[in-house]
Tab-separated table of C-alpha atoms and ligand atoms in Angstrom:
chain	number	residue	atom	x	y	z
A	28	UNK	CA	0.000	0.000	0.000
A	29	UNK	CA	2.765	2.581	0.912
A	30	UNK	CA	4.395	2.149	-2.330
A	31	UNK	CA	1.319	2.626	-4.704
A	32	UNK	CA	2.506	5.885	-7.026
A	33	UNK	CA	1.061	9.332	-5.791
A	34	UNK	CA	-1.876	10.401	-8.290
A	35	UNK	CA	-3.537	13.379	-7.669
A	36	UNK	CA	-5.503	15.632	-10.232
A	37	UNK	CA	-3.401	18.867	-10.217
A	38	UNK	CA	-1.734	21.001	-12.921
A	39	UNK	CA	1.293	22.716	-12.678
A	40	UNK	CA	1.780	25.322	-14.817
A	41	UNK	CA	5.124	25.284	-17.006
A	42	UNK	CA	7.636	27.728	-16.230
A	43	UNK	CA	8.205	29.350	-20.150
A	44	UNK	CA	4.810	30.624	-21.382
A	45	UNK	CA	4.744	29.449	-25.272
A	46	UNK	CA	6.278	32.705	-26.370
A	47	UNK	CA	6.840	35.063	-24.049
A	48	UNK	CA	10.083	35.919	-21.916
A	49	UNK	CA	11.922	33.328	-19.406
A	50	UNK	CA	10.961	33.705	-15.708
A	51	UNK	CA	14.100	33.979	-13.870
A	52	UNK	CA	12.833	33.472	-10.908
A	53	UNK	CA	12.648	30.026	-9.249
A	54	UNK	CA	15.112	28.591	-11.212
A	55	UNK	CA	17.537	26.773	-9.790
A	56	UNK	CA	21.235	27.855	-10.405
A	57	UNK	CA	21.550	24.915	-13.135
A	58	UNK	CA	18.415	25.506	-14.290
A	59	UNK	CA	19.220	29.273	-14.912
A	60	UNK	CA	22.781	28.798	-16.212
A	61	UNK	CA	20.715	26.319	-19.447
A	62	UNK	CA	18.693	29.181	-20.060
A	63	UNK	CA	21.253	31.876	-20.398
A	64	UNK	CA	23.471	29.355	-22.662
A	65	UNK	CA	20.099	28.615	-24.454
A	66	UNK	CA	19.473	32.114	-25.253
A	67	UNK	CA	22.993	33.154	-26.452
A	68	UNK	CA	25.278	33.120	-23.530
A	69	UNK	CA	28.463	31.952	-24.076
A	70	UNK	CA	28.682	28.719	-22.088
A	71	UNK	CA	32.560	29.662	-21.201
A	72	UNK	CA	30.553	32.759	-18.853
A	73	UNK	CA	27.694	31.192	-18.029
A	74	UNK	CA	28.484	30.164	-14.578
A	75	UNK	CA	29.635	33.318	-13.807
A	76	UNK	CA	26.654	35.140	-15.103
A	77	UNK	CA	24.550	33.143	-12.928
A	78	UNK	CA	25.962	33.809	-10.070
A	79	UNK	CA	26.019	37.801	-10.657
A	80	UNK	CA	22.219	37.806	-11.095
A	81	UNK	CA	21.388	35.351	-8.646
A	82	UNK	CA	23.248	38.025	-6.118
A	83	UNK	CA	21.005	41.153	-7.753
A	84	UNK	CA	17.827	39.225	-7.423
A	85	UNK	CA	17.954	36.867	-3.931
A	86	UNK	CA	20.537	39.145	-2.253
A	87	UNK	CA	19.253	42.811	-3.251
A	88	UNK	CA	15.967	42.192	-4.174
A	89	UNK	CA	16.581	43.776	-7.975
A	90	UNK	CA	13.801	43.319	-10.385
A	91	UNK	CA	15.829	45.546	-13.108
A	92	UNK	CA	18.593	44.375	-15.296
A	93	UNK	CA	18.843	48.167	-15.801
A	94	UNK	CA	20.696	47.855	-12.231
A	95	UNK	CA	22.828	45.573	-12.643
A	96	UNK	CA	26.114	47.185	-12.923
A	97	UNK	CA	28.651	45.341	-12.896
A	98	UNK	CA	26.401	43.404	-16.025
A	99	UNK	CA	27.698	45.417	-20.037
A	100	UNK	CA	25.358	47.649	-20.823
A	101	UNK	CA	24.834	45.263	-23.990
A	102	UNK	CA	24.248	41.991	-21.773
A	103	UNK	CA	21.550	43.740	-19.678
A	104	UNK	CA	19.646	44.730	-23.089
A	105	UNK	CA	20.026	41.060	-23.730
A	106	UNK	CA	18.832	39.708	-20.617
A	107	UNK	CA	15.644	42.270	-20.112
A	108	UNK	CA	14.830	41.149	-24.255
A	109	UNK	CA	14.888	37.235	-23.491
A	110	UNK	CA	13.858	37.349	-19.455
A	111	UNK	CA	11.769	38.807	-16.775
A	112	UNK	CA	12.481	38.574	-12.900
A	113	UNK	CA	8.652	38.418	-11.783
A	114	UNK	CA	7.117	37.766	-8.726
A	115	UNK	CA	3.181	37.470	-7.983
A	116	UNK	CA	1.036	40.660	-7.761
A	117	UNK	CA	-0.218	41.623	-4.129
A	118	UNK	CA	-4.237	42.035	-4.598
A	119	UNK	CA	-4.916	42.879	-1.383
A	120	UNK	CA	-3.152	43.469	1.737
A	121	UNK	CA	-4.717	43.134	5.743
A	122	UNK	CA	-3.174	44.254	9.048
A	123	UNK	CA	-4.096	42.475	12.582
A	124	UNK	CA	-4.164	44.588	15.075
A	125	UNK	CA	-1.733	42.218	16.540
A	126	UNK	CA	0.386	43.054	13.930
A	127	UNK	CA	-0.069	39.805	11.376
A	128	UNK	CA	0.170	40.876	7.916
A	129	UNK	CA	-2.570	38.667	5.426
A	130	UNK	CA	-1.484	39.470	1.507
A	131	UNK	CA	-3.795	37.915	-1.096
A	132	UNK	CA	-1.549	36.970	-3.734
A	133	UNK	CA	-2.187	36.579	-8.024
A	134	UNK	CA	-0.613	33.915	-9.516
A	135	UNK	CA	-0.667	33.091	-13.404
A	136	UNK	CA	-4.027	31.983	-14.752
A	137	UNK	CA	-5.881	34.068	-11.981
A	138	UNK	CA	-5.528	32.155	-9.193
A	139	UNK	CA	-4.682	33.718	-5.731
A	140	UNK	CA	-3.277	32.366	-2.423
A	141	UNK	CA	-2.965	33.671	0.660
A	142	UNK	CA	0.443	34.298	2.200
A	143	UNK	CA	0.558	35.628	6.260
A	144	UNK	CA	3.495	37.018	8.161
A	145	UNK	CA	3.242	36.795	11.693
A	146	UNK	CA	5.975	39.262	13.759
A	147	UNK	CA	7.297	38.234	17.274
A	148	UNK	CA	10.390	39.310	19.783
A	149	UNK	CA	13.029	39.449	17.745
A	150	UNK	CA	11.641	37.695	14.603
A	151	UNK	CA	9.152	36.713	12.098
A	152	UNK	CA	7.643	34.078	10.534
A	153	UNK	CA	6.386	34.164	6.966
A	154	UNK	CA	3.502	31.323	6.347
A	155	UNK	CA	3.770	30.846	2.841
A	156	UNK	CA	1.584	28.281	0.596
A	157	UNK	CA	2.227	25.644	-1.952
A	158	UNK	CA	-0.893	24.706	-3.753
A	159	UNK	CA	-3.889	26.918	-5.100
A	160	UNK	CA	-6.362	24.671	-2.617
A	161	UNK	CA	-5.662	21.244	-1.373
A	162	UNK	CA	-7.180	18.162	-2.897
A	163	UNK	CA	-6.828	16.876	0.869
A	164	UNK	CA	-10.157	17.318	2.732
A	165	UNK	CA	-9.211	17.664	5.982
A	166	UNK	CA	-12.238	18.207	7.563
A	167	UNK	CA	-11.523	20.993	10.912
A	168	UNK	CA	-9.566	23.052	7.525
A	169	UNK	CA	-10.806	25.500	5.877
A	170	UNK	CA	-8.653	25.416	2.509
A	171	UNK	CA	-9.909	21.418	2.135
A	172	UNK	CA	-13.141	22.621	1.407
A	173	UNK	CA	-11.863	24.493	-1.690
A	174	UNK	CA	-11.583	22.745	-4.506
A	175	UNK	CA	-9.651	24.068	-7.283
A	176	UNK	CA	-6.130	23.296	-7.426
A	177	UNK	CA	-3.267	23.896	-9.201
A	178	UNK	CA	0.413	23.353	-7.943
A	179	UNK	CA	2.650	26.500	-7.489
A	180	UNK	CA	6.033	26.472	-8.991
A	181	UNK	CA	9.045	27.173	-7.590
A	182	UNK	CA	8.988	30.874	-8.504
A	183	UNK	CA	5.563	31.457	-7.014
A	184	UNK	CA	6.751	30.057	-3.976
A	185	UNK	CA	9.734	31.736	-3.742
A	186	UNK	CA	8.176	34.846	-5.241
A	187	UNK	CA	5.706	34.897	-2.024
A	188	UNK	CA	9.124	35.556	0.463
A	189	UNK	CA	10.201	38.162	-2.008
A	190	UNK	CA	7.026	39.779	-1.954
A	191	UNK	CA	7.251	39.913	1.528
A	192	UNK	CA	10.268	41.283	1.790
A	193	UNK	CA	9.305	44.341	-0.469
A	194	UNK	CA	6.318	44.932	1.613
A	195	UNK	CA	8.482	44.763	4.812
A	196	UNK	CA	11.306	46.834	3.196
A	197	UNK	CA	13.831	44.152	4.326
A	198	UNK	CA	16.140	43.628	1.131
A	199	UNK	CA	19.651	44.971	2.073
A	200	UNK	CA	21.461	47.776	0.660
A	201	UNK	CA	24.867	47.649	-1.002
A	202	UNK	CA	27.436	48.767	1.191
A	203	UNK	CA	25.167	48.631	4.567
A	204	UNK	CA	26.392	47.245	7.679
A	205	UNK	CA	25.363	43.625	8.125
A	206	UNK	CA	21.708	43.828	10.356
A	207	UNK	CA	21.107	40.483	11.516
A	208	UNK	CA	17.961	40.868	13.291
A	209	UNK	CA	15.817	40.531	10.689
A	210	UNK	CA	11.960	40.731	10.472
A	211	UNK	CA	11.329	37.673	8.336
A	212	UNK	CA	14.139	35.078	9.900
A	213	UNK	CA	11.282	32.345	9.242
A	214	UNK	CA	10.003	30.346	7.278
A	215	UNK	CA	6.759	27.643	7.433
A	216	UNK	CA	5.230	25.657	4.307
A	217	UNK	CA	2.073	26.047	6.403
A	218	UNK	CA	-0.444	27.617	4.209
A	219	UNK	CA	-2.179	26.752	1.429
A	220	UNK	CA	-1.891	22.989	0.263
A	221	UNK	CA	-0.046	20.094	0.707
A	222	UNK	CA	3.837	20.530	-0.118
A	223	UNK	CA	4.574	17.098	-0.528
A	224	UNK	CA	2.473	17.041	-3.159
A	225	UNK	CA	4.377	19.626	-4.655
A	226	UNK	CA	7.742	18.035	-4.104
A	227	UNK	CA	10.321	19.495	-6.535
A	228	UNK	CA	8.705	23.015	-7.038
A	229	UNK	CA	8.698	23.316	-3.259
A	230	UNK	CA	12.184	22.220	-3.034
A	231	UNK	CA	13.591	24.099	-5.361
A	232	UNK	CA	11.852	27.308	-3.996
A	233	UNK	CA	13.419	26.433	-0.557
A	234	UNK	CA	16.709	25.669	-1.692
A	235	UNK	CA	16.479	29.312	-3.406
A	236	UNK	CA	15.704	30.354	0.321
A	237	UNK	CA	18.514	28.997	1.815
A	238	UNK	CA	21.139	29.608	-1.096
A	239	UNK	CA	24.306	31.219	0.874
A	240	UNK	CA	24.527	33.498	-1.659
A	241	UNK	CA	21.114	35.201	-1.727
A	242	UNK	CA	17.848	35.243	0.916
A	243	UNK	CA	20.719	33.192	3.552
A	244	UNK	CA	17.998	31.451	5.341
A	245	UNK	CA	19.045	28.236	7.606
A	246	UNK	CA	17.759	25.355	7.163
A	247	UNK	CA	16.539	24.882	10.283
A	248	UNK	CA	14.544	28.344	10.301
A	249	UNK	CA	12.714	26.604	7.662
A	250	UNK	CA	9.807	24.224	8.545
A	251	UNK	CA	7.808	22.016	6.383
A	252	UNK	CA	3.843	20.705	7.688
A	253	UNK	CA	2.813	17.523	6.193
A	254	UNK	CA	-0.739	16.095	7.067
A	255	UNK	CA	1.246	12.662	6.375
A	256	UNK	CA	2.470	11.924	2.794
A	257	UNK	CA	4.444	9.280	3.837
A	258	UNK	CA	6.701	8.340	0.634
A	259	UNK	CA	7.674	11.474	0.650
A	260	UNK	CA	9.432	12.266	4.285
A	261	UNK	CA	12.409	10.949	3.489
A	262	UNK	CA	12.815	12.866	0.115
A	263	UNK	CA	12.206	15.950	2.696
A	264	UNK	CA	15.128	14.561	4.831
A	265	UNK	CA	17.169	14.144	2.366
A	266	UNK	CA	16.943	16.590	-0.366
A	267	UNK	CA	15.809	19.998	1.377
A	268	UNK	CA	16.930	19.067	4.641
A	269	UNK	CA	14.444	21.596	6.668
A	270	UNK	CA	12.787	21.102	9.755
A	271	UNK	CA	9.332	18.713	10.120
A	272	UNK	CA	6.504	19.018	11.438
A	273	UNK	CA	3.232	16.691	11.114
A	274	UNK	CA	-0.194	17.181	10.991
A	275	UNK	CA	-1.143	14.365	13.665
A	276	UNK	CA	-4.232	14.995	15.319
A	277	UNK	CA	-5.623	12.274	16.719
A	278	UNK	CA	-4.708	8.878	18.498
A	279	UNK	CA	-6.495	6.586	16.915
A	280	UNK	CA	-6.458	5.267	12.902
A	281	UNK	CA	-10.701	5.776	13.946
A	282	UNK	CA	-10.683	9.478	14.305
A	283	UNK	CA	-7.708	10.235	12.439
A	284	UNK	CA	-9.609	8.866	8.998
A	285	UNK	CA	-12.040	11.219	9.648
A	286	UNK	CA	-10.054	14.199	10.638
A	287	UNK	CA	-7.030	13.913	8.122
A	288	UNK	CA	-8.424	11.151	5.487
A	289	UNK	CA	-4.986	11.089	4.246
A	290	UNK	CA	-4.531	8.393	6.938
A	291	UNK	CA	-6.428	5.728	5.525
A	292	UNK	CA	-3.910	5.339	2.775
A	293	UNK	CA	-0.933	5.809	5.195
A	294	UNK	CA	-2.238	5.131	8.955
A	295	UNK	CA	-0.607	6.196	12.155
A	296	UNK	CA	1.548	2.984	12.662
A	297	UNK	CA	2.997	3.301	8.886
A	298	UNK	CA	3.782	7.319	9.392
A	299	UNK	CA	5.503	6.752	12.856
A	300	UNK	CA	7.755	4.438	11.301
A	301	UNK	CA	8.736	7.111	8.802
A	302	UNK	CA	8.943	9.677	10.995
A	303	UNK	CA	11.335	7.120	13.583
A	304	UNK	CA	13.644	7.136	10.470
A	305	UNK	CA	13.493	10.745	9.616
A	306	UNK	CA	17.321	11.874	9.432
A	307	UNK	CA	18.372	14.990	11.617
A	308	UNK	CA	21.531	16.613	12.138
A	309	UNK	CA	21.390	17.016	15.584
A	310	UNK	CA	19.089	16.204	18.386
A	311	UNK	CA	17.952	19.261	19.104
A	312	UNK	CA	15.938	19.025	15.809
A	313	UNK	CA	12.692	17.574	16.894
A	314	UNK	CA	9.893	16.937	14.709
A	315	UNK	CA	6.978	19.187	15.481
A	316	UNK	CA	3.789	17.361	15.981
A	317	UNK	CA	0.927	19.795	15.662
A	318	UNK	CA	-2.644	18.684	17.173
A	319	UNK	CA	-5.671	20.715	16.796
A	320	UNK	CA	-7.848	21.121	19.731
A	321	UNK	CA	-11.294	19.928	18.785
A	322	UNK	CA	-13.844	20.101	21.498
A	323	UNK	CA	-15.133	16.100	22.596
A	324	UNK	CA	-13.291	15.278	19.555
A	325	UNK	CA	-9.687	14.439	20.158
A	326	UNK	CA	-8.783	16.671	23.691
A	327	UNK	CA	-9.434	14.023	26.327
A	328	UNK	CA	-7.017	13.176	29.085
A	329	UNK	CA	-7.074	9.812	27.723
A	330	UNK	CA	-5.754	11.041	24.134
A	331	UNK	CA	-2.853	12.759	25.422
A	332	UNK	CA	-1.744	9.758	27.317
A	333	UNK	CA	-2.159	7.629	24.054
A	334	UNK	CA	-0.311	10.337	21.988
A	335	UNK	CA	2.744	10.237	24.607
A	336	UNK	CA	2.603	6.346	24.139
A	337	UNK	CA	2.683	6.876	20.300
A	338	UNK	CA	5.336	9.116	19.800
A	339	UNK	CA	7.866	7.382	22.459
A	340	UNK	CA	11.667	7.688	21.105
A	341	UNK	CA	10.948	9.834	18.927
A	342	UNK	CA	12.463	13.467	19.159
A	343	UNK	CA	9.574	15.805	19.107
A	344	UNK	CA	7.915	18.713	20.258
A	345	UNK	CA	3.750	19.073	20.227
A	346	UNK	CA	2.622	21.610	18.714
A	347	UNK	CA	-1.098	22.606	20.363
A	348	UNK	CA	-3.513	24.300	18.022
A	349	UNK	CA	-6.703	25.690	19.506
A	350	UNK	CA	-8.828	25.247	16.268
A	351	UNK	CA	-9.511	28.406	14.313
A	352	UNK	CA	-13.289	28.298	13.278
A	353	UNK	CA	-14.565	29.354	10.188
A	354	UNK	CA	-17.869	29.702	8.649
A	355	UNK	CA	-19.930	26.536	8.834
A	356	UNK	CA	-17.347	24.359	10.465
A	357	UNK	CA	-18.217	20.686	11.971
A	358	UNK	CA	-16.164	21.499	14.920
A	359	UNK	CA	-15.618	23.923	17.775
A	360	UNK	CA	-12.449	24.489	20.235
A	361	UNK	CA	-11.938	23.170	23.282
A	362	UNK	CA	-11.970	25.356	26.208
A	363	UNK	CA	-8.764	26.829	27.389
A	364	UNK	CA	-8.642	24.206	30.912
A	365	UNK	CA	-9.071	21.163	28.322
A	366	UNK	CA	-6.267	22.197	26.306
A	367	UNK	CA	-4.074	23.167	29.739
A	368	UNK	CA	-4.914	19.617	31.275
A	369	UNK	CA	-3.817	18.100	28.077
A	370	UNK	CA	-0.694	20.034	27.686
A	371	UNK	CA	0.038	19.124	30.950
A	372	UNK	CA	-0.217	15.355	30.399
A	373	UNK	CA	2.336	15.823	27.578
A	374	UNK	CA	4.696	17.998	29.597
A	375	UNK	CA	5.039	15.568	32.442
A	376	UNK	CA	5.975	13.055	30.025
A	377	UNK	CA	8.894	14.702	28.850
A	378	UNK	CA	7.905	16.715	25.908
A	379	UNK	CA	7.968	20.144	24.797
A	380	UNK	CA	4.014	21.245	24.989
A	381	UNK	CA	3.492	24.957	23.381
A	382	UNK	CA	0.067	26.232	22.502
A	383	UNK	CA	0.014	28.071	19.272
A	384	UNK	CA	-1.590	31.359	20.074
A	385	UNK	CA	-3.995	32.402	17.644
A	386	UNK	CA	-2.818	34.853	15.503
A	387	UNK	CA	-4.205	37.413	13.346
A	388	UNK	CA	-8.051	36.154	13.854
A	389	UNK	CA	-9.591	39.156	13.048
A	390	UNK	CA	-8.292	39.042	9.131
A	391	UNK	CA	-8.901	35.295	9.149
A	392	UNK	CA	-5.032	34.906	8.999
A	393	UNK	CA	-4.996	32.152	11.567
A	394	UNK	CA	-3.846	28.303	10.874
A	395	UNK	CA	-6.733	26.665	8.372
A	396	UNK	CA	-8.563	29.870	7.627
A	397	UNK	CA	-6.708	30.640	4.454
A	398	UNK	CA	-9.049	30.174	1.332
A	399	UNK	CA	-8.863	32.302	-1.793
A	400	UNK	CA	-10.982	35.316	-1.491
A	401	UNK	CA	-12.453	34.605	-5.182
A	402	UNK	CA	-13.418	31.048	-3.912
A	403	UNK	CA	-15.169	32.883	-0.556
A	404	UNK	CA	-16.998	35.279	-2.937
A	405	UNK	CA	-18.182	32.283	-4.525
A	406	UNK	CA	-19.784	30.389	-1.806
A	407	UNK	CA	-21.246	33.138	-0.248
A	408	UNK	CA	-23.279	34.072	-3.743
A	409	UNK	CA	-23.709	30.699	-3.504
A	410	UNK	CA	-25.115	30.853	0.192
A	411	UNK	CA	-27.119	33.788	-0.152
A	412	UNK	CA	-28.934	31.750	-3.365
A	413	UNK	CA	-29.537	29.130	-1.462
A	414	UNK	CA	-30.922	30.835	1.505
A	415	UNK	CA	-33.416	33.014	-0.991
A	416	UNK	CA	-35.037	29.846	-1.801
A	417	UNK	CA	-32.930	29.780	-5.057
A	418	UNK	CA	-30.149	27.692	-4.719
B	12	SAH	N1	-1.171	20.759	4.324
B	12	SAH	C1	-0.205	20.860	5.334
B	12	SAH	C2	0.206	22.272	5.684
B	12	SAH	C3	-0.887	23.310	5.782
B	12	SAH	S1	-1.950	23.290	7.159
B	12	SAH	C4	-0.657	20.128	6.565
B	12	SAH	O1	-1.814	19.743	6.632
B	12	SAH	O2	0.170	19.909	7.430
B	12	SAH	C5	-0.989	23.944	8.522
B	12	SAH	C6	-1.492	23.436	9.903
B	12	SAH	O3	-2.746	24.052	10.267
B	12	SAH	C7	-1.755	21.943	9.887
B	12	SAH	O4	-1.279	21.332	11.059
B	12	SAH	C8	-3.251	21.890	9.854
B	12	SAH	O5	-3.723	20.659	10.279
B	12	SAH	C9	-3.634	23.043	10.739
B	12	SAH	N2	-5.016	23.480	10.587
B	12	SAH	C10	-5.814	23.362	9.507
B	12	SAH	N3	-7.032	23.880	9.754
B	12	SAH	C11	-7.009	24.338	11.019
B	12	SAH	C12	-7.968	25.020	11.840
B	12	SAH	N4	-9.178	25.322	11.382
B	12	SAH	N5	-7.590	25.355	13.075
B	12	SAH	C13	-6.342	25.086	13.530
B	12	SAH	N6	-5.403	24.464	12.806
B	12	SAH	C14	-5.728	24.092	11.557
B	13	SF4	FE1	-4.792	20.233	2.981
B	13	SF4	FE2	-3.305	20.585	5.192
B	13	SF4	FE3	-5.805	21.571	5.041
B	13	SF4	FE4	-5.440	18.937	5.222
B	13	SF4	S1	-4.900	20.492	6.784
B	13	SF4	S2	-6.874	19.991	3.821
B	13	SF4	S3	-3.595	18.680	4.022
B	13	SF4	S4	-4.064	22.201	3.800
């Protein structure tokens, strides 16, 4: 069962439009170094070209090859004839009054995600997504019950950090002293979609992210959430190398099926095993396990006992998540004691016990709220039909 092939019905759009001009961005440094030797390049420089506009558009944030200086005068005319460095357009931007930051993003084809920054002491973390929708139906999540899908490529993923880092006015400036407390210093694939069903584009996008020579972010300030795509965890070991965390939930295969469905085709026994074998380069890299807080659902005393059982040897942290609701959802939170009592239980075991604090509630920014505005419109015609009698 575990090795039957991943199918899912999702397009990804190709990077080079029939005609029109190369995307630069989310190209990996091989990738970009065929495209300049494809378009006239000589190979003998390509290497070196790459890496001088790599360092204009990860490191300083250039979208000009006007700017780039130390590029002939000639070569930039080249470049801005053949390629573009392009990024997705910001519809719409939201402010928290705790400070989160919700941009609603256009991709090609007219698609939009959502992509939230969330500031803290010292840092910030920048949610980004992976997939237009989810073809998962998780049922406590609010992007499940979307249905369109396409996968993102690795620009658009990448191109969500560099949008933030406009809107924060973060890229560096030539010649400045070196500031390392920086507003975005983190990363989580935690929006929109599944990224392990958008292995390579995701990859590529983080390697971008990490690349010494451009957005410098560690590995381990990077964190990947999979609801469980179990053939795919040790690709995530192995060829990003970021940090884990899992979309658990529950205790038992019962409730699990119904919460992530994911885990009838790879059940809790078969993803524990994966995640027991999950490389890490030290042992202070736990993998997260996050667990939403459903009231009489999953939040009993008895859960957390079974979910310190489960998880024994293996380095982790949980990850509490007082659910988020959103319009018409099955589920509600549990109270604040319940999820205390249960944090406790996993404490005095041994483990790490956080509760997420909601953040950014009042722009529906908060974990599993995120749904394309378009796709919102949509329903709520469709509601307001249906509640006229028409529908
Ligand atoms: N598809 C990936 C990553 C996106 S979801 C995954 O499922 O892991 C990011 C986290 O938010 C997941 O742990 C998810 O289960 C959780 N989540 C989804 N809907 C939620 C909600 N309504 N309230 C709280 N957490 C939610
Ligand atoms: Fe998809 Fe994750 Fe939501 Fe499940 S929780 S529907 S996998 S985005």
């Amino acid at each position: 069962m575990a090795d039957a092939p991943i199918t899912q019905d999702v397009l990804t759009i190709p990077r080079k439009l029939p005609d029109g001009p190369v995307n630069l961005v989310g190209l990996t440094r091989a990738a970009m170094r065929d495209a300049l030797i494809a378009h006239g390049t000589p190979e003998k420089q390509a290497k070196m070209r790459v890496g001088q506009i790599w360092q204009w558009i990860y490191q300083w944030g250039v979208r000009d090859f006007a700017v780039m200086t130390n590029l002939s005068k000639a070569y930039r005319a080249e470049l801005a004839e053949k390629f573009v460095i392009e990024i997705p357009e910001v519809v719409s931007k939201q402010v928290s009054e705790d400070g989160t930051r919700k941009w609603l993003v256009r991709i090609a084809g007219g698609h939009e995600v959502e992509v939230v920054y969330i500031p803290e002491e010292g840092r910030g973390t920048l949610c980004i997504s992976s997939q237009v929708g989810c073809t998962l139906t998780c049922s406590f999540c609010h992007t499940g019950t979307q249905k369109l899908v396409r996968n993102l490529t690795a620009g658009e993923i990448i191109g969500q950090v560099m949008m933030a880092r406009d809107d924060l006015n973060e890229w560096p400036v030539p010649g400045a002293p070196k500031d390392e407390t920086r507003l975005l210093s983190n990363i989580v694939l935690m929006g929109m979609g599944e990224p392990l069903y958008n292995f390579e584009n995701v990859r590529d996008a983080m390697k971008i992210a990490m690349d010494e020579e451009g957005i410098q972010l560690s590995r381990r300030r990077i964190t990947l959430s999979t609801s469980g795509v179990v053939p795919e965890i040790e690709r995530t070991a192995n060829e990003i190398g970021c940090q884990l965390a899992v979309s658990f939930h529950a205790t038992t295969d019962e409730v699990r099926n119904t919460l992530v469905p994911i885990n009838k085709r790879w059940n809790i026994e078969v993803l524990l095993e994966a995640l027991r074998a999950y490389p890490r380069g030290r042992n202070s890299e736990r993998i997260t396990f996050e667990y939403v807080m459903l009231h009489g659902v999953n939040d009993s005393d008895e859960d957390a006992r079974r979910l310190v059982k489960l998880i024994d040897g293996i380095p982790a942290k949980i990850n509490l998540i007082p659910f988020n609701e959103w319009p018409g959802a099955p589920y509600t939170r549990s109270s604040n004691n319940r999820i205390r009592a249960f944090a406790d239980i996993i404490y005095k075991a041994g483990y790490a016990s956080p509760i997420r604090t909601p953040r950014g509630e009042d722009i529906m920014a908060a974990c599993g709220q995120l749904k394309s505005a378009t796709e919102r419109a949509r329903k709520s015609r469709a509601q307001i039909a249906a509640d006229a009698g028409l529908g």
